[in-house]
mmCIF file of C-alpha atoms and ligand atoms in Angstrom:
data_model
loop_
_atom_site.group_PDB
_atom_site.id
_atom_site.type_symbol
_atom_site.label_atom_id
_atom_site.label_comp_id
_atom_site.label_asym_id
_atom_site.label_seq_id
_atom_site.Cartn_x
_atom_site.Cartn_y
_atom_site.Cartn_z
ATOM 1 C CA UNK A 155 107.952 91.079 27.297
ATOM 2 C CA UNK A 156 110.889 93.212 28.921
ATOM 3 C CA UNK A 157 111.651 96.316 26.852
ATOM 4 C CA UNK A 158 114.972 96.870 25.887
ATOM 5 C CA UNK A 159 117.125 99.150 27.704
ATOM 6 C CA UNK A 160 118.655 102.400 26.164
ATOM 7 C CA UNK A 161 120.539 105.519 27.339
ATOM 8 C CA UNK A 162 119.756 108.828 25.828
ATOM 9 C CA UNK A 163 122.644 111.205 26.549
ATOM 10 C CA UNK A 164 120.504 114.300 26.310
ATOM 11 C CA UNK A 165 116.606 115.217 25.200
ATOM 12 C CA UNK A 166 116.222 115.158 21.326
ATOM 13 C CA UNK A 167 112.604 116.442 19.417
ATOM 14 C CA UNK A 168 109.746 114.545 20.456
ATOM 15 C CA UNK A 169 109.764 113.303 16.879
ATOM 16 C CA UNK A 170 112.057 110.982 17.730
ATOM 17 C CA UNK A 171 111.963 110.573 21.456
ATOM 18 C CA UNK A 172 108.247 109.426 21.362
ATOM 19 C CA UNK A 173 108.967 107.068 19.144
ATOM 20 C CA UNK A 174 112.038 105.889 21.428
ATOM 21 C CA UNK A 175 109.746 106.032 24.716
ATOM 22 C CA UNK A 176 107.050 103.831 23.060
ATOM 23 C CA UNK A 177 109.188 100.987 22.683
ATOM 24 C CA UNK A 178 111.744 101.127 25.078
ATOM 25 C CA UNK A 179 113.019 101.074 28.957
ATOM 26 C CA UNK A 180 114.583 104.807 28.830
ATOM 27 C CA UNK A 181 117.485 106.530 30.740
ATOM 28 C CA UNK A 182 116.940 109.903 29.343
ATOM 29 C CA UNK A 183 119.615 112.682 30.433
ATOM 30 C CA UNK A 184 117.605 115.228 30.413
ATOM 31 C CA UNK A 185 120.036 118.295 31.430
ATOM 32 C CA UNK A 186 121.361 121.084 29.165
ATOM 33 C CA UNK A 187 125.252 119.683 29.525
ATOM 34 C CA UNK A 188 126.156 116.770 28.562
ATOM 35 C CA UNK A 189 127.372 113.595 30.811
ATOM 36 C CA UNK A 190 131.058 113.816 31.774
ATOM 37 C CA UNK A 191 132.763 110.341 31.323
ATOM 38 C CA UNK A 192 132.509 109.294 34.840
ATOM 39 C CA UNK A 193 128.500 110.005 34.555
ATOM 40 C CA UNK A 194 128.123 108.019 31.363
ATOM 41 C CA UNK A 195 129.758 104.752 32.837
ATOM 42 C CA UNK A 196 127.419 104.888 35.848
ATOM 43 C CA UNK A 197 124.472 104.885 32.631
ATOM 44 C CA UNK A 198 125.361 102.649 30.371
ATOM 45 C CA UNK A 199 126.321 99.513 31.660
ATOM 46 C CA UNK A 200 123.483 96.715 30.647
ATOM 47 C CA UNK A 201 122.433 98.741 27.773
ATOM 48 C CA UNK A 202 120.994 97.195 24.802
ATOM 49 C CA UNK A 203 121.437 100.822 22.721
ATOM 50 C CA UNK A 204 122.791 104.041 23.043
ATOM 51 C CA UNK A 205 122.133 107.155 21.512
ATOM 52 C CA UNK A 206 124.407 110.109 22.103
ATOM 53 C CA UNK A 207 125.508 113.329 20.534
ATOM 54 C CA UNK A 208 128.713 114.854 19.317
ATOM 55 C CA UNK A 209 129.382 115.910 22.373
ATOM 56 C CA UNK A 210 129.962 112.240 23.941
ATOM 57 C CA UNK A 211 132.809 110.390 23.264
ATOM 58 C CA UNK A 212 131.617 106.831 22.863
ATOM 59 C CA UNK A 213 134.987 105.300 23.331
ATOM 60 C CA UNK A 214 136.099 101.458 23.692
ATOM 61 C CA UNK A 215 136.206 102.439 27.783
ATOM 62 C CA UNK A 216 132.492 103.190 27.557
ATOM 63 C CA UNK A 217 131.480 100.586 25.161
ATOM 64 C CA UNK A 218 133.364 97.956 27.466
ATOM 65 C CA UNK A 219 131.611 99.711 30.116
ATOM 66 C CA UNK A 220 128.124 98.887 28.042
ATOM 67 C CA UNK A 221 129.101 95.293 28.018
ATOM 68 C CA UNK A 222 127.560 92.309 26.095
ATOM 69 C CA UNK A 223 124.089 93.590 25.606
ATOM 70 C CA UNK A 224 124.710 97.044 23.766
ATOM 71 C CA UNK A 225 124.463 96.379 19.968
ATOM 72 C CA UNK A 226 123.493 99.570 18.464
ATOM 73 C CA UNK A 227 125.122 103.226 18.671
ATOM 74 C CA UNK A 228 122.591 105.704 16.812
ATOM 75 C CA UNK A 229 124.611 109.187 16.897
ATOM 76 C CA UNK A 230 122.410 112.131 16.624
ATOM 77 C CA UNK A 231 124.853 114.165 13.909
ATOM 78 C CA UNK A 232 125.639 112.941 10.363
ATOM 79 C CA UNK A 233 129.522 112.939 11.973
ATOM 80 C CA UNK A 234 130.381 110.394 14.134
ATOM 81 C CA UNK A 235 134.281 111.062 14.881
ATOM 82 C CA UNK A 236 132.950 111.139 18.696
ATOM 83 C CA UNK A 237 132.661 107.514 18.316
ATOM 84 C CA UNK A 238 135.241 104.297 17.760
ATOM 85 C CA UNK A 239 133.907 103.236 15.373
ATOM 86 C CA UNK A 240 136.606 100.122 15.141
ATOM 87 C CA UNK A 241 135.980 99.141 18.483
ATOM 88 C CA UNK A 242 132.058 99.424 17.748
ATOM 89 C CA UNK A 243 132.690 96.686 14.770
ATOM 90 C CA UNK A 244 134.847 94.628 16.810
ATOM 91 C CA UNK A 245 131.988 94.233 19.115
ATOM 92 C CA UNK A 246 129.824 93.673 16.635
ATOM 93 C CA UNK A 247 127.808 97.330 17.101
ATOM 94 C CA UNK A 248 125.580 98.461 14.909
ATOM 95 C CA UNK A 249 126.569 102.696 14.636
ATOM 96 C CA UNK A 250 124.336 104.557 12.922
ATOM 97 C CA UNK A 251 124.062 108.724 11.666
ATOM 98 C CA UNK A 252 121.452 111.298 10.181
ATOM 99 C CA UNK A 253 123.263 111.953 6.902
ATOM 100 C CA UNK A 254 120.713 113.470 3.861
ATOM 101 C CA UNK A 255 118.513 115.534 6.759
ATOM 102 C CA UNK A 256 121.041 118.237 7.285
ATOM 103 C CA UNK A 257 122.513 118.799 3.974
ATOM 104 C CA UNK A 258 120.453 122.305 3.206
ATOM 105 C CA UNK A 259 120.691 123.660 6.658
ATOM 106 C CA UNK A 260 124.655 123.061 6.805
ATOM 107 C CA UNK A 261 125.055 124.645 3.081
ATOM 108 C CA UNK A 262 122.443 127.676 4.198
ATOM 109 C CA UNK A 263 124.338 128.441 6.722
ATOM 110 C CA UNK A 264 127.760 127.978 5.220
ATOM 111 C CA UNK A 265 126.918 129.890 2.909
ATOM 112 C CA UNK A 266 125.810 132.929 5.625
ATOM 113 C CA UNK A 267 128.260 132.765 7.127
ATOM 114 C CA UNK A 268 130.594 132.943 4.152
ATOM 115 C CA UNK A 269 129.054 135.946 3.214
ATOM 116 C CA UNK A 270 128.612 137.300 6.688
ATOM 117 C CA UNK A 271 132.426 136.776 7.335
ATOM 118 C CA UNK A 272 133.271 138.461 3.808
ATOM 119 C CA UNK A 273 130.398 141.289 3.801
ATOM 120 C CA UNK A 274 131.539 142.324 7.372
ATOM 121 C CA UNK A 275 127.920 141.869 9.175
ATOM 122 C CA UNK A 276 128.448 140.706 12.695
ATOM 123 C CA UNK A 277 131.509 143.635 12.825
ATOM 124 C CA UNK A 278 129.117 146.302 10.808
ATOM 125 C CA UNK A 279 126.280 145.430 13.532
ATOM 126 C CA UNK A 280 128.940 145.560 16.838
ATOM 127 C CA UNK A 281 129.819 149.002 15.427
ATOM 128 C CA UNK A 282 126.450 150.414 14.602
ATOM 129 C CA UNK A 283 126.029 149.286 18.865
ATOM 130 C CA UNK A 284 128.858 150.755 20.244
ATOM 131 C CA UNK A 285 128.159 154.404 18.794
ATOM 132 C CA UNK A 286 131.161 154.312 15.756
ATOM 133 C CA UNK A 287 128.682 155.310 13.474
ATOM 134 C CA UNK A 288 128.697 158.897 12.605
ATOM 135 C CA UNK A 289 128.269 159.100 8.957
ATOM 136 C CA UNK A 290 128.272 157.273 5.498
ATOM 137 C CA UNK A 291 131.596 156.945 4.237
ATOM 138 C CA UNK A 292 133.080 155.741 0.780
ATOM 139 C CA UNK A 293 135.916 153.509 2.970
ATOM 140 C CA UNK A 294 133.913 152.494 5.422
ATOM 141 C CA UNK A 295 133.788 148.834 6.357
ATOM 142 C CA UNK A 296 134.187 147.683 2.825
ATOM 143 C CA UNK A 297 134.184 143.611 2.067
ATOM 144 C CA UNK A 298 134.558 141.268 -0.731
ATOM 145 C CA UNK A 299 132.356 140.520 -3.625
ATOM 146 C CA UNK A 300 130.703 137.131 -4.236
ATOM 147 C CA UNK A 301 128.860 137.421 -7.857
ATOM 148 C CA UNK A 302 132.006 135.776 -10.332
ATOM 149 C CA UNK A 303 134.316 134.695 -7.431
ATOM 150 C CA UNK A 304 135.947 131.790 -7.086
ATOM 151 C CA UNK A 305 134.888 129.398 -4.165
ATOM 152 C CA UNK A 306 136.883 126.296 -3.509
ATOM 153 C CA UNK A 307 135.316 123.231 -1.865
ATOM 154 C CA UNK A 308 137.056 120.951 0.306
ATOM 155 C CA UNK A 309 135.052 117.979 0.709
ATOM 156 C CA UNK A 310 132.451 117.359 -1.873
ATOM 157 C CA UNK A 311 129.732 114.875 -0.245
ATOM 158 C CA UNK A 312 126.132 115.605 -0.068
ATOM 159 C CA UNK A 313 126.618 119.241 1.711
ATOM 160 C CA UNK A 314 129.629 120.151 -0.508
ATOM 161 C CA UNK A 315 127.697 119.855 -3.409
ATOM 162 C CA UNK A 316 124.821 121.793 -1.768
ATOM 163 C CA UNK A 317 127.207 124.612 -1.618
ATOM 164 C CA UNK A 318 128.239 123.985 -5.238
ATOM 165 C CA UNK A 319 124.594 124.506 -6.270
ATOM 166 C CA UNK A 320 124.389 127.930 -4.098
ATOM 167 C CA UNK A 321 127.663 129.124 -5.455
ATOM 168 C CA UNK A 322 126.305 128.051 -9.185
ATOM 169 C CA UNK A 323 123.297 131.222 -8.555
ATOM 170 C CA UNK A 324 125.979 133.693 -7.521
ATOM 171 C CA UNK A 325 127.690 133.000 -11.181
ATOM 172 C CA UNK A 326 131.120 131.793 -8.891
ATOM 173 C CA UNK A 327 133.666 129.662 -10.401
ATOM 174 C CA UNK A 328 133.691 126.464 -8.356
ATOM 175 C CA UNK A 329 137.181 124.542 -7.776
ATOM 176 C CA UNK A 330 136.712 121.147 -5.505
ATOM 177 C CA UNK A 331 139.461 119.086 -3.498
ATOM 178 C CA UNK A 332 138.312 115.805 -2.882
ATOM 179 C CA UNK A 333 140.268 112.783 -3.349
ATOM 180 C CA UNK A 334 137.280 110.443 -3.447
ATOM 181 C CA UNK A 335 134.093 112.313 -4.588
ATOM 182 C CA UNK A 336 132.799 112.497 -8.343
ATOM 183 C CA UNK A 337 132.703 116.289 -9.330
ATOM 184 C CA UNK A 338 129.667 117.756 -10.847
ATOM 185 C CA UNK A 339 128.665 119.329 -14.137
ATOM 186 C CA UNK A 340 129.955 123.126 -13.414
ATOM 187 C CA UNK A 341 132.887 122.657 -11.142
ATOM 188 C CA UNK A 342 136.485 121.962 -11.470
ATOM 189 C CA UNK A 343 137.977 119.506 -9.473
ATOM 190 C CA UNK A 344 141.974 119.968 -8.630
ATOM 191 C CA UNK A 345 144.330 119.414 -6.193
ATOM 192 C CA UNK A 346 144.767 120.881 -2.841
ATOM 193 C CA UNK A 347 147.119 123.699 -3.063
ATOM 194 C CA UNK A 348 145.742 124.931 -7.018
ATOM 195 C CA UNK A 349 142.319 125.260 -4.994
ATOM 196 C CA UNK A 350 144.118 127.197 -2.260
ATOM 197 C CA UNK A 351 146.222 129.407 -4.571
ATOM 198 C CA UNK A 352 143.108 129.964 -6.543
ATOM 199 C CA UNK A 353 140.494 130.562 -4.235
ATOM 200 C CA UNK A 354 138.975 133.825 -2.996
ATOM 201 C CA UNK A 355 136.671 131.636 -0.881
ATOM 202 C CA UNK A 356 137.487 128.263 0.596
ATOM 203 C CA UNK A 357 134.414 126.224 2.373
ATOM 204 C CA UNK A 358 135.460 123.090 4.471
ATOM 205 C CA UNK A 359 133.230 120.132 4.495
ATOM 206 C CA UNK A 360 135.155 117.386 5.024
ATOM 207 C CA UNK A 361 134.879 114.659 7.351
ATOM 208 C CA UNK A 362 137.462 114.634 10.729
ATOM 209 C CA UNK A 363 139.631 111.756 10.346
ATOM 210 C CA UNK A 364 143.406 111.273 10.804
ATOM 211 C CA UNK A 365 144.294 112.758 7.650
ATOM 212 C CA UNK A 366 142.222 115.761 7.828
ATOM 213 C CA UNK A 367 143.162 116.598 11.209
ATOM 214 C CA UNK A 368 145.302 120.275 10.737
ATOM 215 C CA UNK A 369 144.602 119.856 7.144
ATOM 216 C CA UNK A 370 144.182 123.511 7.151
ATOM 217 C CA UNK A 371 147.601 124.711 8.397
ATOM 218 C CA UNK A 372 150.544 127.550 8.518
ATOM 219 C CA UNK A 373 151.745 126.276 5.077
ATOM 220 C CA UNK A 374 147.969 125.944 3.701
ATOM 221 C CA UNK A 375 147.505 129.922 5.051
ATOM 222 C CA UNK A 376 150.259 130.563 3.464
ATOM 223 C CA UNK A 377 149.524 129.296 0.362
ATOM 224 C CA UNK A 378 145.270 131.100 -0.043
ATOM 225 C CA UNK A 379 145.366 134.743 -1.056
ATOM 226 C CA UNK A 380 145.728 137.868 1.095
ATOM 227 C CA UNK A 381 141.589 138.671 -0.233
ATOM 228 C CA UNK A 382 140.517 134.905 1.012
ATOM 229 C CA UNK A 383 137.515 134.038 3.589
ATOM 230 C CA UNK A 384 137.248 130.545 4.777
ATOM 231 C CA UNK A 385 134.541 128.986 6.439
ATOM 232 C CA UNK A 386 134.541 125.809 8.474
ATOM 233 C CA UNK A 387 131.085 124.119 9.153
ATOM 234 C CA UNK A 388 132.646 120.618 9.203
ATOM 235 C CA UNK A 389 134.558 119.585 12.634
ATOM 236 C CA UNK A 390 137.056 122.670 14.704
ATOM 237 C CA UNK A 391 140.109 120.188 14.433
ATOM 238 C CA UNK A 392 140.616 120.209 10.723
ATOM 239 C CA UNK A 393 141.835 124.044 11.208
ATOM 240 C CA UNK A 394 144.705 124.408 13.039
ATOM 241 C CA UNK A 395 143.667 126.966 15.051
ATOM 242 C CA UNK A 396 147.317 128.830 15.742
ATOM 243 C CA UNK A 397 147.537 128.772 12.386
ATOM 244 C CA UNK A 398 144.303 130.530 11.875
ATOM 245 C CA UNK A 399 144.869 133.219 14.643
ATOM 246 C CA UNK A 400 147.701 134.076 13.073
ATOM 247 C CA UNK A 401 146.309 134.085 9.688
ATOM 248 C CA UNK A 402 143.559 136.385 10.514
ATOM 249 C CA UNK A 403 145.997 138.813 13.155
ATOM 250 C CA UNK A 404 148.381 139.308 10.301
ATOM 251 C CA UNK A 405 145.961 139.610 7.635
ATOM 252 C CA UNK A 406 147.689 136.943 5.842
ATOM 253 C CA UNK A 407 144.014 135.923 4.797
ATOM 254 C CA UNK A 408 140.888 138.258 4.620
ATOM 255 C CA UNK A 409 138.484 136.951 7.085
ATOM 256 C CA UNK A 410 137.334 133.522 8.587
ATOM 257 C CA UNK A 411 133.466 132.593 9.563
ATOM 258 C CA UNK A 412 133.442 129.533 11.925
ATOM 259 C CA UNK A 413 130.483 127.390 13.820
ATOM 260 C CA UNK A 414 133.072 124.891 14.873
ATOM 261 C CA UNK A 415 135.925 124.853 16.843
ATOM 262 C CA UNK A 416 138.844 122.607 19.097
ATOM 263 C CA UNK A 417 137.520 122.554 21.853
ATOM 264 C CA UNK A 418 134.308 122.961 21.914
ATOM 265 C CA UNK A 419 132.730 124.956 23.604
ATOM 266 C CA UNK A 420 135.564 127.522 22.560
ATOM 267 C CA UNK A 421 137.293 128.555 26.038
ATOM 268 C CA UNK A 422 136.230 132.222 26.734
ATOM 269 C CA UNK A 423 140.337 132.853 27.208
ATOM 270 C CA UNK A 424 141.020 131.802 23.412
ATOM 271 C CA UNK A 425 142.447 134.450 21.644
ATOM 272 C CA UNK A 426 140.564 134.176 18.547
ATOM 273 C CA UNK A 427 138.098 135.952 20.609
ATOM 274 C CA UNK A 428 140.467 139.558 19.635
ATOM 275 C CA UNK A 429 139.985 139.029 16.683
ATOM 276 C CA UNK A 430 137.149 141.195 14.541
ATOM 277 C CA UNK A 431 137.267 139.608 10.948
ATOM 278 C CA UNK A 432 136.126 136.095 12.679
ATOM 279 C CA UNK A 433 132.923 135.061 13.113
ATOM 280 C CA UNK A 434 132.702 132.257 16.181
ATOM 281 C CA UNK A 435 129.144 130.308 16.221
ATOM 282 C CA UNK A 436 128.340 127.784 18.585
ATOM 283 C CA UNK A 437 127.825 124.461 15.917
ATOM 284 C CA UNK A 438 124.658 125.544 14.757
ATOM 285 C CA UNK A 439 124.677 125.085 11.328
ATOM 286 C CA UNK A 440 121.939 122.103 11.271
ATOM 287 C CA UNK A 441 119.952 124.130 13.957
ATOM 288 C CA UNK A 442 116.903 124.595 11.907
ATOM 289 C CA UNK A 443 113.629 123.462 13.482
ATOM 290 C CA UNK A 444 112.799 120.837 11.394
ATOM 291 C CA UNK A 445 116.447 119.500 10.501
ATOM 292 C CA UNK A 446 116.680 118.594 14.131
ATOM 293 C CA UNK A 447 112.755 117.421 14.174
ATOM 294 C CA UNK A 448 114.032 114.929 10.857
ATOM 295 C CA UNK A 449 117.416 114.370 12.670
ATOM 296 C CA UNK A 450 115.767 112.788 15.762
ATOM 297 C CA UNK A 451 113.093 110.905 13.220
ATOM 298 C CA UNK A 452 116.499 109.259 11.896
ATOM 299 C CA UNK A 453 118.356 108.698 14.931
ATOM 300 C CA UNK A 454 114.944 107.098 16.981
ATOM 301 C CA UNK A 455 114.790 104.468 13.660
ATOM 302 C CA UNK A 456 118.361 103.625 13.346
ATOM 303 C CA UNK A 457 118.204 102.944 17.078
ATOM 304 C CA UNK A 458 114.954 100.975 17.195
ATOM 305 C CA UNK A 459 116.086 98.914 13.638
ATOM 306 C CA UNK A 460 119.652 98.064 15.905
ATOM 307 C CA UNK A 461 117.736 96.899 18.705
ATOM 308 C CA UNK A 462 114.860 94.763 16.889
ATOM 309 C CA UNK A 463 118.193 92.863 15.329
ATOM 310 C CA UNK A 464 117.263 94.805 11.903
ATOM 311 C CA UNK A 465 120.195 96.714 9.468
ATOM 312 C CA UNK A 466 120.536 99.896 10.591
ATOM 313 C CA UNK A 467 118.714 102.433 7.298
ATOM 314 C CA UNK A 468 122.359 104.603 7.731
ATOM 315 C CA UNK A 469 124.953 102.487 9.229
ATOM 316 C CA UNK A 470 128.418 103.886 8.786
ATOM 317 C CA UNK A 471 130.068 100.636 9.961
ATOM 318 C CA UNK A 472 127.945 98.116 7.166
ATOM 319 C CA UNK A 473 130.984 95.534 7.676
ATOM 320 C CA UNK A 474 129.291 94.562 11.094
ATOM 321 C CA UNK A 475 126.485 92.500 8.911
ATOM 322 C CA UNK A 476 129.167 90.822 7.000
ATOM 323 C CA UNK A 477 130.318 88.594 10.076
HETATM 324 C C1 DGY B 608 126.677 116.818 12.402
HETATM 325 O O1 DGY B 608 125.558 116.318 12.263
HETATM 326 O O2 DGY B 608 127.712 116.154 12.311
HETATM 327 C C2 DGY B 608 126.747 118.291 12.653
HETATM 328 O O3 DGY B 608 127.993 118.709 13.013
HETATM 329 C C3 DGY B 608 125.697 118.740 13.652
HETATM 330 O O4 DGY B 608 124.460 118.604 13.075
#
């Protein structure tokens, strides 16, 4: 029996690969950046699956591209704004993410950097290195204090809520904006601008779509207190990131921690680079050993169930089986 045909837009943990190369004709990209457009639409027409990063957009050029035999996306991140996902249902695609796997790593590392940005680390360490340190001083490098703050959650799925339980252990006062999510016992849910008036820390961890696209803006700076840190872990777009240079230049707010960023890779020009109470990180924040060993486990099964005809076990387009 032929084995059906899939394109792997870079190498993922053998946890998942092997499973992937056991049942299936594989085009693996196996090179440390990631196909340019032209490269995947020499790969993937005749496909019968795809499954890419967020790094590749998998637009309705490259599904066309695909043609009639691709019926399952299985995106290797729990977000999956890389992908169009209407034109996936129109064609009756199966698109599947690793949601659950990642929620402790994101929080832990939200939550590091939070405190990184706020405690001064990554500054304290650059000038221990360059030779600025001379002697203990009462004034020197002082930050902001966590134990009784408040922190306000934007976007309360399963890694807001991680973050929630963190905060809960540093005795903060939790305040959540989120339209659509239950709260939990021990936080406050209220509207957008009480949480920014109120917060001294404000973690993003909201989706990217339309309307949280700049959601973070001028008038949102201008609206958080002078003493605030926020951290985005979520997707770069959902700060606009004028807005935030001049936030952070003008000490409008106290300091920002970051892993993601529009564009990424940041351009080594951008001028948030000046700046010394922001913390850049390359999207790491599910980069834990196993996270990515149980992301790839996910991603090689939601591909495989697509391709055997089977639901997807996390589809984020489930209207697909209704037709
Ligand atoms: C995701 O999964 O969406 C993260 O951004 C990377 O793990």
């Amino acid at each position: 029996m032929t084995k059906p045909k899939v394109f792997i837009t870079r190498r993922i943990p053998d946890a998942g690969l092997n499973l992937i190369l056991e049942e299936c004709d594989v085009d693996l990209w196996d090179k440390d950046l990631p196909p340019t457009k032209e490269e995947l639409f020499q790969h993937v027409p005749g496909v019968d699956g795809i499954l890419s990063l967020l790094s590749d957009p998998i637009d309705d050029e490259v599904i066309q591209a695909a043609g009639e035999n691709l019926r399952v996306i299985s995106n290797y991140a729990v977000g999956y704004n890389n992908i169009d996902i209407q034109a996936a249902t129109q064609h009756g695609i199966a698109v599947g993410n690793t949601p659950g796997v990642l929620t402790e790593a994101t929080a832990d590392f939200a939550f590091a950097l939070m405190m990184s940005a706020g405690r001064r680390i990554v500054e304290a360490e650059r000038h221990v290195r360059a030779g600025h340190w001379k002697t203990w001083g009462p004034s020197i490098l002082l930050g902001c204090d966590f134990a009784g703050a408040t922190l306000g959650i934007i976007g309360f799925g399963r890694i807001g809520k991680a973050m929630a339980r963190r905060a809960t252990g540093f005795g903060m006062r939790i305040l959540v904006y989120d339209p659509t999510s239950q709260p939990m016992t021990g936080v406050i849910k209220v509207d957008f601008d009480t949480l920014l008036r109120e917060s001294d820390l404000i973690s993003l961890h909201t989706p990217l779509t339309p309307e949280t696209r700049h959601l973070i803006n001028g008038e949102a700076f201008a609206k958080m207190k002078s003493n605030a840190v926020l951290v985005n872990t979520a997707r770069g777009e959902i700060v606009d990131q004028a807005a935030l240079y001049d936030a952070l230049k003008n000490h409008k707010i106290f300091a920002a921690g970051i892993d993601v960023t529009d564009p990424e890779p940041l351009p080594m020009d951008s001028t948030l680079l000046e700046l010394d109470n922001l913390i850049i990180c390359p999207h790491i924040a599910s980069a834990s050993t196993s996270t990515r060993e149980n992301m790839a486990l996910i991603a090689a099964q939601n591909l495989l169930a697509g391709l055997r005809g089977e639901r997807l076990p996390f589809v984020v387009n489930p209207e697909i089986y209704e037709k």
